[in-house]
Amino acid sequence: MSEPLPVLRVTQPNEIPDAGLALRADVVVVGSGASGAVTAYELSRAGAKVVVLEAGPYIKSTEFKEHTPTAFETLYQDHGNQSNTTGDLIVLQGKCIGGSTVVNAAVCFRPPDQVLEQWRTEHGLENLSSETLAPYFDRIEKNLSIHENEPYEVGYNGRLLLEGAKKIGIPASPTSRNVKDCALSGHCIAACRTDRKQSMLVTYLPWASELGATILSGTRAESFEVDGRRISAVNAVATEPHGRDKPVRVEADLVVVAAGPIQTPLLFQKNKIGNSSGQVGLNFACHPSLAVYGEHDHSVYGWVGASIGSHAGDIENPLRGGYLVESAMADPVSNSSSVDGGVGRDFVDFMENSKNFQSAVTLIHDHNVGRVFLDGDQKQIEYDVDDRDFESLREALRGTARMYFAVGAKRVYLPTTRRTTIESAGEIDSVINSLTNGKHKYRLTSYHPQGTMRMGADPTRSVVGPDGRCHDFDNVYVPDASLFPSSIMVNPQVTVYGLASYIADQIKARG
Amino acid sequence: MVPSIGTASVAAVSAVTLTAEERKLIETFAEAMLPTEGTALKPRSEVPIADNVARAFSLMDEPILEQVRIGLKLFDVGAIVIGFHFTRFVNLSVEKRLEYIDRWEDGIAMQRGIVDLLKKLTYLGYWQDIEAGRAIGYRGPVSVEGGVPNLGNAPMPNDESDQ
């Protein structure tokens, strides 16, 4: 007989008494995404009584619709409408039990050595070498079934990228993903209905639950009870679907704020805590991503196969202008607005021809030029593409166009807000060189916000210390992507899982 | 329409109704941008684009929605002076509407932002229709139809060796 599978038990707002809840725990974790789930499990495994507070809803995978607009509405922060202050960069994050791990494309990279070296030399993080972190990544990769895509998982779109990269001498390979027996539905970003993606919803959260962790959905942390260098309790509000609020108070010896790179700093700012460095909310980066489409004379069916089948680019050199290109195509809603197909009949022709497009998204190592703050009650994400990063974006577009023409594309569509095409390989440089940085000129998306609670050895320049503990507190930790001192260029989930595992060990070692 | 999720844990949203002017703007914009007549695309008239845009409005935070509504109004009445049309966008011929859209695409950042927002709202309103996607070869939801079983939660990891 096989062992019964672990069960995820989640307390939803309608199960909480009207008078609210008062809980006592060893550890309270704010957020159930990549870092919150790993922390909850690791500390539960060590015998701690853990309570997890998640602001988003609990939606079971059997309720996922494989329909991106529905997923945006129900599983994403601000229903998929979260954007920068300028309004020309969509910032996508999950807001549900499991957080962004439920709606990401399952792409897995370890952080580039060059980035970890930068963290060591510029931020004093001697402890985060690739050697130190390797055992953590090894375990994560084992636990989440992370593997390089098998040939059958790489659709034609992914194979075209591999072939194009090979022809012009750009390093490329099938991408690694945290997926088990992938059904190749192509609906990763709308959430995996059949539990193939090994998100936190089907792994670390049920594992933590099985070990006794209490998990509350629809429960938004609002305030902290501060006593000197300690936080003694977290006050939250559980909200029912029709707006009825119920108070939740969790008294705990240890507080882990894992609400993500936007909500974590906002929570600190709102409570006016932990900011002796003045760095809370600063140093925001986000890997501004652009889509590029290549039109072929034959069918590609870019949405068939793994959502991300392969990647290309000099990913070991993020700090020296390297970029990453990932083969990717989603649904018609995304396709219609990722690049500009023109107006009127041109646009209709473009969409009618969708099956003939190869497509990919670009990622770069951007500088930490943004900030997250509250303007009254309103969240603001102040970020515009820096001129230095615009050069990297242009190089990524140039490289992608070259790969497309190398495999026979007859036209390349660029991610501008006004239709811009490259009609031949000979035109690549002139068209790319004509692009200039500016607001509302490009269709930018961020899938990877990061960097607003910078980790570092120097308390005057960072919010969180090398062990993940806030400099200003004795019992408050931050393990999410907000602690990245600089952007990592690659998809961040494995880095977050690894750092959260490492920080959990530091917590355990401290006793 | 967007399929209902029907779960108690999803926050309810307040329905937002488009004003008659907003509805007319979305419909005339879609008429210019999505000429589906004589193509393989699902006829535009069979997709409730304006209703779907209203649904999108209901998912926006109030301050954002307020800005969006101002932007749409500016776009509509801007035709009176921009390009010397002396009438609102909704009253222009399709040809003149496309010229006007083209002018805004090439305008200052605010104009570019507004016309891009209109495009995205219109595309969202149309392409969220599952059959509209299938008309161009997109599969749409596949797992239920294909009988793909759920794997369920992953087994507990064997962590003893790591303790």
GROMACS .gro file of C-alpha atoms in nm, chain A residues 5-6 8 12 14 41 45 57-59 61-63 65-67 69-70 73-74 79 81 139 143 180 183-185 187 193-196 198 201-202 206-207 241-242 303 330-333 336 340 342-345 347-348 351-352 354 378 417-418 439-441 443, chain B residues 2-5 7-13 32-35 37 39-41 55 59-60 63 98 101-102 105-106 109 112-113 116 119-120 123-124 127-128 130 133 136-144 148-159 162-163:
model
  126
    5LEU     CA    1  -0.089   1.182   0.020
    6PRO     CA    2  -0.056   1.477   0.258
    8LEU     CA    3  -0.365   2.071   0.283
   12GLN     CA    4  -1.100   3.021   0.528
   14ASN     CA    5  -1.608   3.203   0.664
   41TYR     CA    6   0.750   2.354   0.638
   45ARG     CA    7   0.972   1.994   1.058
   57PRO     CA    8  -0.794   3.316  -0.131
   58TYR     CA    9  -0.763   2.940  -0.117
   59ILE     CA   10  -0.860   2.801  -0.454
   61SER     CA   11  -0.656   2.322  -0.835
   62THR     CA   12  -0.972   2.146  -0.950
   63GLU     CA   13  -1.133   2.491  -0.965
   65LYS     CA   14  -1.019   2.713  -1.539
   66GLU     CA   15  -0.721   2.706  -1.777
   67HIS     CA   16  -0.836   3.052  -1.882
   69PRO     CA   17  -0.844   3.619  -1.772
   70THR     CA   18  -1.018   3.412  -1.504
   73GLU     CA   19  -0.924   3.784  -1.177
   74THR     CA   20  -0.903   3.520  -0.907
   79HIS     CA   21  -0.669   4.095  -1.043
   81ASN     CA   22  -0.393   4.504  -1.285
  139ARG     CA   23   1.726   1.941  -0.187
  143ASN     CA   24   1.169   1.787  -0.353
  180LYS     CA   25   0.603   1.614  -1.262
  183ALA     CA   26   0.045   1.717  -1.931
  184LEU     CA   27   0.166   1.996  -2.166
  185SER     CA   28  -0.159   2.189  -2.139
  187HIS     CA   29  -0.168   2.679  -1.905
  193ARG     CA   30  -0.533   2.230  -1.297
  194THR     CA   31  -0.392   1.879  -1.272
  195ASP     CA   32  -0.124   1.933  -1.005
  196ARG     CA   33   0.166   1.863  -1.240
  198GLN     CA   34   0.503   2.137  -0.817
  201LEU     CA   35   0.000   2.460  -0.324
  202VAL     CA   36   0.074   2.090  -0.377
  206PRO     CA   37   0.042   2.043   0.240
  207TRP     CA   38   0.365   1.911   0.389
  241PRO     CA   39  -1.610   3.735   0.011
  242HIS     CA   40  -1.883   3.987   0.081
  303TRP     CA   41   0.116   2.733  -2.727
  330ALA     CA   42   0.039   3.191  -2.404
  331ASP     CA   43  -0.322   3.253  -2.493
  332PRO     CA   44  -0.485   3.495  -2.741
  333VAL     CA   45  -0.541   3.762  -2.475
  336SER     CA   46  -0.296   4.032  -2.870
  340ASP     CA   47   0.144   4.538  -3.145
  342GLY     CA   48  -0.120   4.706  -3.595
  343VAL     CA   49  -0.461   4.861  -3.623
  344GLY     CA   50  -0.775   4.751  -3.803
  345ARG     CA   51  -0.722   4.494  -4.075
  347PHE     CA   52  -0.434   4.359  -3.643
  348VAL     CA   53  -0.694   4.108  -3.756
  351MET     CA   54  -0.422   3.749  -3.495
  352GLU     CA   55  -0.553   3.521  -3.769
  354SER     CA   56  -0.126   3.341  -3.459
  378GLN     CA   57  -0.241   5.380  -0.228
  417THR     CA   58   0.302   5.010  -2.832
  418ARG     CA   59   0.296   5.110  -3.197
  439LYS     CA   60   0.726   5.605  -2.126
  440HIS     CA   61   0.445   5.409  -2.287
  441LYS     CA   62   0.664   5.304  -2.579
  443ARG     CA   63   0.472   4.654  -2.372
  513VAL     CA   64  -1.565   3.526  -1.791
  514PRO     CA   65  -1.665   3.189  -1.648
  515SER     CA   66  -1.769   3.204  -1.287
  516ILE     CA   67  -1.534   3.047  -1.038
  518THR     CA   68  -1.592   2.961  -0.472
  519ALA     CA   69  -1.661   3.110  -0.137
  520SER     CA   70  -1.301   3.216  -0.095
  521VAL     CA   71  -1.285   3.455  -0.390
  522ALA     CA   72  -1.347   3.814  -0.291
  523ALA     CA   73  -1.663   3.950  -0.443
  524VAL     CA   74  -1.634   4.255  -0.668
  543ALA     CA   75  -1.233   5.005  -3.609
  544MET     CA   76  -0.976   4.776  -3.450
  545LEU     CA   77  -1.146   4.441  -3.497
  546PRO     CA   78  -1.300   4.428  -3.847
  548GLU     CA   79  -1.620   4.068  -4.127
  550THR     CA   80  -1.235   3.671  -4.181
  551ALA     CA   81  -1.198   3.346  -3.989
  552LEU     CA   82  -1.241   3.536  -3.663
  566ARG     CA   83  -1.629   4.346  -1.582
  570LEU     CA   84  -1.182   4.463  -1.093
  571MET     CA   85  -0.993   4.792  -1.079
  574PRO     CA   86  -0.855   5.554  -0.794
  609LEU     CA   87  -0.802   5.465  -3.758
  612ILE     CA   88  -0.573   5.611  -3.335
  613ASP     CA   89  -0.258   5.635  -3.544
  616GLU     CA   90   0.001   5.615  -3.106
  617ASP     CA   91   0.253   5.870  -3.225
  620ALA     CA   92   0.338   5.968  -2.352
  623ARG     CA   93   0.031   5.664  -2.615
  624GLY     CA   94  -0.071   5.535  -2.275
  627ASP     CA   95  -0.268   5.146  -2.556
  630LYS     CA   96  -0.645   4.854  -2.718
  631LYS     CA   97  -0.576   4.626  -2.423
  634TYR     CA   98  -0.858   4.292  -2.687
  635LEU     CA   99  -0.928   4.157  -2.340
  638TRP     CA  100  -1.017   3.749  -2.686
  639GLN     CA  101  -1.128   3.624  -2.345
  641ILE     CA  102  -1.291   3.093  -2.557
  644GLY     CA  103  -0.948   3.182  -2.950
  647ILE     CA  104  -0.762   3.098  -3.474
  648GLY     CA  105  -0.648   2.751  -3.372
  649TYR     CA  106  -0.591   2.807  -3.001
  650ARG     CA  107  -0.702   2.509  -2.794
  651GLY     CA  108  -0.838   2.683  -2.486
  652PRO     CA  109  -0.898   2.469  -2.177
  653VAL     CA  110  -0.788   2.112  -2.245
  654SER     CA  111  -0.749   1.909  -1.927
  655VAL     CA  112  -1.114   1.837  -1.850
  659VAL     CA  113  -0.622   1.444  -1.772
  660PRO     CA  114  -0.624   1.320  -1.412
  661ASN     CA  115  -0.518   1.527  -1.113
  662LEU     CA  116  -0.205   1.400  -0.947
  663GLY     CA  117  -0.298   1.549  -0.609
  664ASN     CA  118  -0.050   1.674  -0.354
  665ALA     CA  119   0.307   1.552  -0.372
  666PRO     CA  120   0.406   1.284  -0.120
  667MET     CA  121   0.593   1.398   0.189
  668PRO     CA  122   0.963   1.423   0.105
  669ASN     CA  123   1.206   1.185   0.262
  670ASP     CA  124   1.389   1.443   0.467
  673ASP     CA  125   1.880   1.589   0.587
  674GLN     CA  126   1.794   1.639   0.952
   0.00000   0.00000   0.00000
